[in-house]
CSV table of C-alpha atoms and ligand atoms in Angstrom, one decimal:
chain,number,residue,atom,x,y,z
A,1151,MET,CA,103.1,3.5,-18.7
A,1152,SER,CA,103.4,4.7,-15.0
A,1153,ILE,CA,100.3,4.6,-12.9
A,1154,ASN,CA,100.2,8.8,-13.0
A,1155,ARG,CA,99.9,8.5,-16.7
A,1156,ALA,CA,97.2,6.2,-16.8
A,1157,GLU,CA,95.4,8.2,-13.9
A,1158,LYS,CA,95.2,11.2,-16.0
A,1159,ILE,CA,93.8,9.4,-19.3
A,1160,CYS,CA,91.0,7.9,-17.0
A,1161,TRP,CA,90.3,11.8,-15.9
A,1162,LYS,CA,90.5,12.9,-19.5
A,1163,LYS,CA,88.1,10.3,-20.2
A,1164,CYS,CA,85.8,11.0,-17.4
A,1165,TRP,CA,85.2,14.9,-18.4
A,1166,ILE,CA,85.0,14.0,-22.1
A,1167,LEU,CA,82.3,11.7,-20.8
A,1168,ASN,CA,80.7,14.5,-18.6
A,1169,TYR,CA,80.8,16.6,-21.5
A,1170,VAL,CA,78.5,14.1,-23.8
A,1171,LEU,CA,76.3,13.3,-21.1
A,1172,ALA,CA,75.9,17.0,-20.4
A,1173,PHE,CA,75.2,17.6,-24.3
A,1174,LEU,CA,72.9,14.7,-24.2
A,1175,LEU,CA,70.8,15.9,-21.4
A,1176,PHE,CA,70.6,19.0,-22.8
A,1177,THR,CA,69.7,18.0,-26.2
A,1178,ILE,CA,66.6,15.6,-24.5
A,1179,TRP,CA,65.6,18.7,-22.6
A,1180,CYS,CA,65.3,20.9,-25.7
A,1181,PHE,CA,63.3,18.1,-27.7
A,1182,SER,CA,61.1,17.6,-24.6
A,1183,MET,CA,60.1,21.4,-24.4
A,1184,MET,CA,59.7,21.6,-27.9
A,1185,TRP,CA,57.4,18.5,-27.6
A,1186,ARG,CA,55.5,20.4,-24.9
A,1187,TRP,CA,55.6,23.6,-26.3
A,1188,HIS,CA,54.9,22.6,-30.1
A,1189,PRO,CA,51.2,20.7,-29.8
A,1190,VAL,CA,50.2,23.3,-27.4
A,1191,VAL,CA,50.8,26.2,-29.9
A,1192,VAL,CA,49.8,24.6,-32.7
A,1193,TYR,CA,46.6,23.4,-31.5
A,1194,ALA,CA,45.9,27.0,-30.0
A,1195,CYS,CA,46.2,29.0,-33.3
A,1196,LYS,CA,47.5,27.5,-36.5
A,1197,GLU,CA,49.0,30.4,-37.5
A,1198,GLN,CA,50.9,33.1,-35.7
A,1199,ARG,CA,51.3,36.9,-36.9
A,1200,SER,CA,54.4,38.7,-36.6
A,1201,ASP,CA,53.5,41.1,-39.6
A,1202,VAL,CA,51.1,43.2,-37.7
A,1203,LEU,CA,50.6,44.7,-34.4
A,1204,ILE,CA,48.4,42.0,-32.2
A,1205,LEU,CA,48.1,44.0,-28.9
A,1206,SER,CA,47.7,47.7,-28.3
A,1207,PRO,CA,49.7,49.7,-25.8
A,1208,TRP,CA,46.9,49.5,-23.0
A,1209,LEU,CA,47.1,45.4,-23.5
A,1210,ALA,CA,43.8,44.7,-25.7
A,1211,PRO,CA,43.9,42.3,-28.5
A,1212,ILE,CA,44.0,43.3,-31.8
A,1213,VAL,CA,42.0,40.8,-33.9
A,1214,TRP,CA,43.7,39.2,-36.9
A,1215,ASN,CA,43.0,36.1,-38.5
A,1216,GLY,CA,45.5,33.5,-36.9
A,1217,THR,CA,45.5,35.0,-33.6
A,1218,TYR,CA,42.7,33.0,-31.6
A,1219,ASN,CA,41.1,29.4,-31.9
A,1220,SER,CA,37.5,29.4,-32.7
A,1221,VAL,CA,37.0,26.3,-31.3
A,1222,ILE,CA,37.8,27.5,-27.8
A,1223,LEU,CA,35.9,30.8,-28.3
A,1224,ASN,CA,32.9,29.2,-29.4
A,1225,ALA,CA,32.9,26.8,-26.4
A,1226,GLN,CA,33.5,29.5,-23.9
A,1227,PHE,CA,30.6,31.6,-25.4
A,1228,HIS,CA,28.2,28.4,-25.8
A,1229,GLN,CA,28.7,27.9,-21.9
A,1230,ARG,CA,27.7,31.5,-21.6
A,1231,ASN,CA,25.1,30.9,-23.8
A,1232,VAL,CA,25.8,34.2,-25.2
A,1233,ARG,CA,22.8,36.2,-27.3
A,1234,VAL,CA,24.2,39.1,-29.8
A,1235,GLY,CA,22.4,41.9,-31.2
A,1236,ILE,CA,23.5,43.6,-34.5
A,1237,THR,CA,22.0,46.7,-35.4
A,1238,VAL,CA,21.7,48.6,-38.6
A,1239,PHE,CA,19.9,51.5,-40.0
A,1240,ALA,CA,18.2,51.4,-43.6
A,1241,THR,CA,16.4,54.4,-44.3
A,1242,LYS,CA,15.3,55.9,-47.1
A,1243,LYS,CA,16.9,54.1,-50.6
A,1244,TYR,CA,19.3,52.4,-48.3
A,1245,THR,CA,16.5,49.4,-47.6
A,1246,ILE,CA,17.4,48.0,-50.7
A,1247,PHE,CA,20.6,46.7,-49.0
A,1248,VAL,CA,18.9,44.9,-46.0
A,1249,GLN,CA,18.1,41.3,-48.0
A,1250,ASN,CA,21.7,40.9,-49.1
A,1251,PHE,CA,23.1,42.2,-45.8
A,1252,ILE,CA,21.0,39.4,-43.8
A,1253,ASP,CA,21.3,36.6,-46.3
A,1254,THR,CA,25.3,37.0,-45.8
A,1255,ALA,CA,25.1,37.3,-42.2
A,1256,GLU,CA,23.1,34.2,-41.8
A,1257,LYS,CA,25.8,32.3,-43.8
A,1258,TYR,CA,28.9,34.0,-41.8
A,1259,PHE,CA,28.0,36.0,-38.8
A,1260,MET,CA,28.1,34.4,-35.3
A,1261,VAL,CA,27.0,31.0,-37.0
A,1262,GLY,CA,25.6,28.7,-34.1
A,1263,HIS,CA,24.7,31.5,-31.6
A,1264,LYS,CA,21.8,33.3,-30.9
A,1265,VAL,CA,21.4,36.4,-33.1
A,1266,THR,CA,19.0,39.1,-33.1
A,1267,TYR,CA,18.6,41.8,-36.1
A,1268,TYR,CA,17.6,45.1,-35.2
A,1269,VAL,CA,16.7,47.0,-38.6
A,1270,PHE,CA,16.0,50.8,-37.8
A,1271,THR,CA,13.9,52.2,-41.0
A,1272,ASP,CA,11.5,54.7,-41.9
A,1273,ARG,CA,10.1,52.1,-44.5
A,1274,VAL,CA,9.0,48.9,-42.5
A,1275,SER,CA,7.0,47.4,-45.7
A,1276,ASP,CA,10.2,47.4,-47.4
A,1277,ILE,CA,12.0,45.3,-45.3
A,1278,PRO,CA,11.6,41.7,-47.0
A,1279,ALA,CA,10.5,38.6,-44.9
A,1280,ILE,CA,13.9,36.9,-44.7
A,1281,ASP,CA,14.4,32.8,-43.6
A,1282,LEU,CA,16.5,32.6,-40.5
A,1283,ARG,CA,18.3,29.8,-38.8
A,1284,GLU,CA,17.4,28.3,-35.7
A,1285,GLY,CA,17.7,31.0,-32.5
A,1286,ARG,CA,17.9,34.1,-35.0
A,1287,HIS,CA,15.3,36.4,-34.8
A,1288,LEU,CA,14.7,39.9,-36.9
A,1289,VAL,CA,13.0,42.9,-35.2
A,1290,VAL,CA,12.2,45.7,-37.5
A,1291,LEU,CA,12.0,49.0,-35.8
A,1292,GLN,CA,10.3,52.3,-37.3
A,1293,VAL,CA,12.3,55.6,-36.9
A,1294,PRO,CA,12.0,58.9,-38.1
A,1295,THR,CA,13.6,59.9,-41.6
A,1296,TYR,CA,16.2,63.0,-41.2
A,1297,GLN,CA,16.4,65.1,-44.5
A,1298,ARG,CA,19.7,65.7,-44.4
A,1299,TRP,CA,22.5,62.7,-44.6
A,1300,GLN,CA,24.4,63.5,-42.2
A,1301,ASP,CA,21.8,63.6,-39.4
A,1302,VAL,CA,20.8,60.2,-40.8
A,1303,SER,CA,24.3,58.9,-40.1
A,1304,MET,CA,24.4,61.0,-36.8
A,1305,ARG,CA,21.1,60.1,-35.2
A,1306,ARG,CA,21.9,56.7,-35.0
A,1307,MET,CA,23.8,57.2,-31.9
A,1308,GLU,CA,20.6,58.8,-30.1
A,1309,MET,CA,18.4,55.8,-31.5
A,1310,ILE,CA,20.9,53.2,-30.6
A,1311,ARG,CA,21.2,54.9,-26.9
A,1312,HIS,CA,17.2,55.0,-26.5
A,1313,THR,CA,16.8,51.1,-27.5
A,1314,SER,CA,19.9,50.1,-25.2
A,1315,GLN,CA,17.4,51.0,-22.4
A,1316,GLU,CA,14.0,50.0,-24.1
A,1317,ARG,CA,14.9,46.7,-25.4
A,1318,PHE,CA,18.8,45.8,-25.8
A,1319,ILE,CA,19.4,45.5,-22.2
A,1320,ASN,CA,16.5,42.9,-22.0
A,1321,GLU,CA,17.2,41.0,-25.1
A,1322,VAL,CA,21.2,40.6,-25.7
A,1323,ASP,CA,24.5,40.6,-23.9
A,1324,TYR,CA,26.6,42.2,-26.7
A,1325,LEU,CA,25.6,44.7,-29.3
A,1326,VAL,CA,27.3,45.1,-33.0
A,1327,CYS,CA,26.3,48.5,-34.3
A,1328,VAL,CA,27.4,48.2,-38.3
A,1329,ASP,CA,26.5,50.2,-41.7
A,1330,VAL,CA,24.0,48.4,-44.1
A,1331,ASP,CA,25.6,48.9,-47.0
A,1332,MET,CA,27.8,46.0,-46.6
A,1333,ILE,CA,28.1,42.3,-47.3
A,1334,PHE,CA,29.8,39.3,-45.1
A,1335,SER,CA,32.0,37.4,-46.8
A,1336,ASP,CA,33.8,35.4,-44.4
A,1337,GLU,CA,33.2,34.3,-40.7
A,1338,ILE,CA,32.7,37.0,-38.0
A,1339,GLY,CA,32.2,35.1,-34.7
A,1340,VAL,CA,32.7,35.6,-30.8
A,1341,GLU,CA,36.0,36.4,-31.3
A,1342,ILE,CA,35.1,40.0,-31.8
A,1343,LEU,CA,33.0,40.6,-28.5
A,1344,SER,CA,34.1,42.2,-25.4
A,1345,ASN,CA,33.3,45.0,-23.2
A,1346,LEU,CA,34.0,47.8,-25.6
A,1347,VAL,CA,35.0,47.1,-29.7
A,1348,GLY,CA,36.4,49.4,-32.1
A,1349,THR,CA,37.3,48.7,-35.5
A,1350,LEU,CA,40.1,50.2,-37.5
A,1351,HIS,CA,39.2,51.9,-40.4
A,1352,PRO,CA,40.8,50.4,-43.3
A,1353,GLY,CA,41.7,53.5,-45.2
A,1354,MET,CA,43.5,55.0,-42.1
A,1355,PHE,CA,45.5,51.7,-41.1
A,1356,SER,CA,49.0,52.6,-40.5
A,1357,VAL,CA,48.6,56.1,-40.7
A,1358,PRO,CA,50.6,58.7,-38.7
A,1359,ARG,CA,48.4,60.2,-36.0
A,1360,GLU,CA,49.0,63.5,-36.9
A,1361,SER,CA,47.6,62.9,-40.5
A,1362,CYS,CA,44.3,61.0,-39.1
A,1363,THR,CA,41.6,62.8,-39.9
A,1364,TYR,CA,40.1,63.3,-36.7
A,1365,GLU,CA,38.1,66.7,-36.0
A,1366,ARG,CA,40.6,69.2,-35.4
A,1367,ASN,CA,38.7,72.2,-34.5
A,1368,PRO,CA,39.3,72.9,-30.9
A,1369,GLN,CA,35.9,74.4,-30.5
A,1370,SER,CA,34.3,71.1,-31.3
A,1371,GLU,CA,33.4,68.3,-28.9
A,1372,ALA,CA,35.0,65.8,-30.8
A,1373,TYR,CA,38.4,67.5,-31.2
A,1374,ILE,CA,41.9,65.8,-30.7
A,1375,PRO,CA,44.8,67.6,-30.8
A,1376,THR,CA,47.4,66.6,-33.3
A,1377,ASP,CA,50.0,65.3,-30.7
A,1378,ASP,CA,47.0,63.0,-29.6
A,1379,GLY,CA,45.1,59.7,-30.8
A,1380,ASP,CA,46.4,56.2,-31.1
A,1381,PHE,CA,44.3,54.5,-33.5
A,1382,TYR,CA,41.8,55.8,-36.2
A,1383,TYR,CA,38.5,53.8,-35.4
A,1384,ALA,CA,35.5,53.5,-38.2
A,1385,GLY,CA,32.3,54.6,-37.5
A,1386,GLY,CA,30.8,51.6,-39.7
A,1387,PHE,CA,31.6,49.0,-36.8
A,1388,PHE,CA,31.7,49.3,-32.9
A,1389,GLY,CA,30.6,47.2,-30.4
A,1390,GLY,CA,30.0,46.3,-26.5
A,1391,THR,CA,28.3,45.5,-24.0
A,1392,ILE,CA,24.8,47.0,-23.5
A,1393,GLU,CA,26.1,49.3,-20.5
A,1394,GLU,CA,29.2,50.2,-22.6
A,1395,ILE,CA,27.2,50.7,-25.7
A,1396,TYR,CA,24.9,52.8,-23.7
A,1397,LYS,CA,27.6,55.0,-22.5
A,1398,LEU,CA,29.5,55.4,-25.7
A,1399,THR,CA,26.2,56.8,-27.4
A,1400,ASN,CA,25.1,58.9,-25.0
A,1401,PHE,CA,28.6,60.9,-25.2
A,1402,CYS,CA,28.3,60.7,-28.7
A,1403,HIS,CA,24.6,61.9,-29.2
A,1404,ASN,CA,25.3,64.6,-26.4
A,1405,ALA,CA,28.4,65.7,-27.9
A,1406,MET,CA,26.8,66.0,-31.0
A,1407,MET,CA,24.0,68.2,-29.7
A,1408,ALA,CA,26.5,70.3,-27.8
A,1409,ASP,CA,28.1,71.1,-31.3
A,1410,GLN,CA,24.9,71.7,-33.0
A,1411,ALA,CA,24.0,74.2,-30.7
A,1412,LYS,CA,27.2,76.1,-31.4
A,1413,ASN,CA,26.5,75.7,-35.0
A,1414,ILE,CA,29.6,72.8,-35.4
A,1415,GLU,CA,29.5,69.3,-37.2
A,1416,ALA,CA,32.3,67.4,-36.9
A,1417,ILE,CA,34.2,66.5,-40.0
A,1418,TRP,CA,33.3,62.9,-40.2
A,1419,HIS,CA,29.9,63.2,-38.3
A,1420,ASP,CA,29.4,60.3,-35.9
A,1421,GLU,CA,33.0,58.9,-36.8
A,1422,SER,CA,34.6,61.7,-35.3
A,1423,TYR,CA,32.4,61.3,-32.1
A,1424,LEU,CA,33.3,58.0,-32.0
A,1425,ASN,CA,37.0,58.5,-32.2
A,1426,LYS,CA,36.9,61.0,-29.7
A,1427,TYR,CA,35.2,58.7,-27.1
A,1428,LEU,CA,37.2,55.7,-28.0
A,1429,LEU,CA,40.7,57.7,-27.5
A,1430,TYR,CA,39.4,58.5,-23.9
A,1431,HIS,CA,38.0,55.1,-23.5
A,1432,LYS,CA,39.8,52.8,-24.5
A,1433,PRO,CA,38.8,49.7,-26.2
A,1434,THR,CA,38.9,46.3,-24.6
A,1435,LYS,CA,39.0,44.9,-28.0
A,1436,ILE,CA,40.2,46.3,-31.6
A,1437,LEU,CA,39.1,44.7,-34.6
A,1438,SER,CA,41.7,44.5,-37.6
A,1439,PRO,CA,40.5,46.3,-41.0
A,1440,GLU,CA,39.4,42.4,-41.9
A,1441,TYR,CA,36.3,43.0,-39.9
A,1442,LEU,CA,35.5,46.4,-42.2
A,1443,TRP,CA,37.1,46.5,-45.6
A,1444,ASP,CA,36.6,48.0,-48.8
A,1445,ASP,CA,37.9,46.7,-52.2
A,1446,ASP,CA,38.8,50.4,-53.2
A,1447,PHE,CA,41.9,50.0,-50.8
A,1448,GLY,CA,43.1,47.0,-52.7
A,1449,ARG,CA,44.5,43.8,-51.3
A,1450,PRO,CA,47.2,44.5,-49.3
A,1451,ASP,CA,49.6,41.2,-47.8
A,1452,TYR,CA,48.4,42.0,-44.2
A,1453,LEU,CA,44.9,41.1,-45.1
A,1454,LYS,CA,44.3,37.4,-44.9
A,1455,ARG,CA,40.6,37.4,-45.2
A,1456,ARG,CA,38.0,40.1,-46.1
A,1457,ARG,CA,35.2,39.2,-43.7
A,1458,PHE,CA,32.9,42.4,-44.1
A,1459,LEU,CA,32.8,44.2,-47.3
A,1460,ALA,CA,31.7,47.6,-48.6
A,1461,VAL,CA,29.0,47.2,-51.2
A,1462,ARG,CA,30.1,49.4,-54.1
A,1463,LYS,CA,27.0,51.7,-54.5
A,1464,ASN,CA,25.8,54.1,-57.3
A,1465,HIS,CA,26.2,57.3,-55.2
A,1466,TYR,CA,23.7,59.4,-57.3
A,1467,GLN,CA,21.0,56.6,-57.4
A,1468,ILE,CA,21.4,55.5,-53.7
A,1469,ARG,CA,21.8,58.9,-52.3
A,1470,ASN,CA,19.5,61.3,-54.4
A,1471,ARG,CA,16.3,62.3,-52.3
A,1472,ARG,CA,13.5,60.5,-51.4
B,2698,4GW,C1,24.0,60.9,-49.0
B,2698,4GW,O1,22.9,61.3,-49.8
B,2698,4GW,C2,23.6,59.9,-48.1
B,2698,4GW,S1,21.9,59.0,-47.6
B,2698,4GW,C3,24.6,59.5,-47.3
B,2698,4GW,C4,23.9,58.3,-46.5
B,2698,4GW,C5,22.8,58.1,-46.8
B,2698,4GW,C6,21.9,57.3,-45.4
B,2698,4GW,C7,22.7,56.3,-44.5
B,2698,4GW,C8,20.7,57.0,-45.8
B,2698,4GW,O2,19.8,57.4,-46.7
B,2698,4GW,N1,20.3,55.9,-45.1
B,2698,4GW,C9,20.6,55.2,-44.3
B,2698,4GW,O3,20.1,54.4,-43.6
B,2698,4GW,N2,22.1,55.4,-44.1
B,2698,4GW,C10,22.7,54.5,-43.0
B,2698,4GW,O4,24.1,55.5,-42.8
B,2698,4GW,C11,23.3,53.4,-43.6
B,2698,4GW,O5,23.1,52.4,-42.4
B,2698,4GW,C12,24.7,53.6,-44.1
B,2698,4GW,O6,25.4,52.4,-43.9
B,2698,4GW,C13,24.9,54.7,-43.0
B,2698,4GW,C14,26.3,55.3,-43.4
B,2698,4GW,O7,26.1,55.7,-44.5
B,2698,4GW,P1,26.8,55.5,-45.7
B,2698,4GW,O8,27.2,54.0,-45.5
B,2698,4GW,O9,26.5,56.1,-46.9
B,2698,4GW,O10,28.4,56.0,-45.3
B,2698,4GW,P2,29.9,55.7,-45.9
B,2698,4GW,O11,29.7,55.9,-47.3
B,2698,4GW,O12,30.8,56.6,-45.4
B,2698,4GW,O13,30.0,54.3,-45.4
B,2699,MN,MN1,28.7,52.6,-45.4
């Protein structure tokens, strides 16, 4: 064999060795990256979601099961010693919902955190004494009765606004404002807390905006044109800091009063005004329909948890006069 040929073979071997080495290094790098990435993601969130929208176009998180880690969040909020208020209205026959509402909230709502229930009612003596866990309190507040049920629902905004200045601002950091004809059936924790929070309406989820039941009368303060709107929020679950809740309820109440003066009432009452407000004051966090579900809408695949459920009510019995 000539020296030339031997040299050529040697070079060839060197090249092959280089390729093998490069491949080996690349594989090691890949494994090291996986090792670094894998435990972090698995530790932070056991499950990821690719089947639903988890971020709004203005970068507000949309809270679904699998998008957050409660251990991390609980530690954060404990560090801040956060106090959470939850408001419900129970006037006339709706007082019958209070016991179950609070009993189930004791089991599932903000467990381990400071909670104050604010029950607004016209029948104070109907509100039962309920055993609460440590760090949790019940405040019963007397409110007037309104004859029309639409007013019962709408006046909640005025009463929350009033109490925000009078009490909430001194007593709690965040407020969660919900319907009373509900039960908690799975965990709801600090993952829902943020400056301004809206909840996607279970019946209007994935409906194109032109089909959403926003108020379409241009004369109304709740008016939203057909080519506007992003999400449709439920009237039965909103929240935020006291300052933000004050602004929200102040807008809604004033808009309702302005409409009333024009003899107008928005199609879905307080919910319509809430949607108007949240369209132009974007929420900083959005709750998925896990947080406000009604079994009348079935059990779609995307719904991994039903945390807060509408109680089926006998409309005739519960809603007739007195
Ligand atoms: C019809 O006769 C009524 S009465 C419709 C609502 C009524 C009502 C509502 C009431 O008599 N007392 C009361 O406290 N409410 C509050 O308004 C209660 O907190 C309830 O969850 C909220 C909204 O009414 P709703 O739950 O009956 O509305 P939907 O069926 O839309 O969830
Ligand atoms: Mn309701």
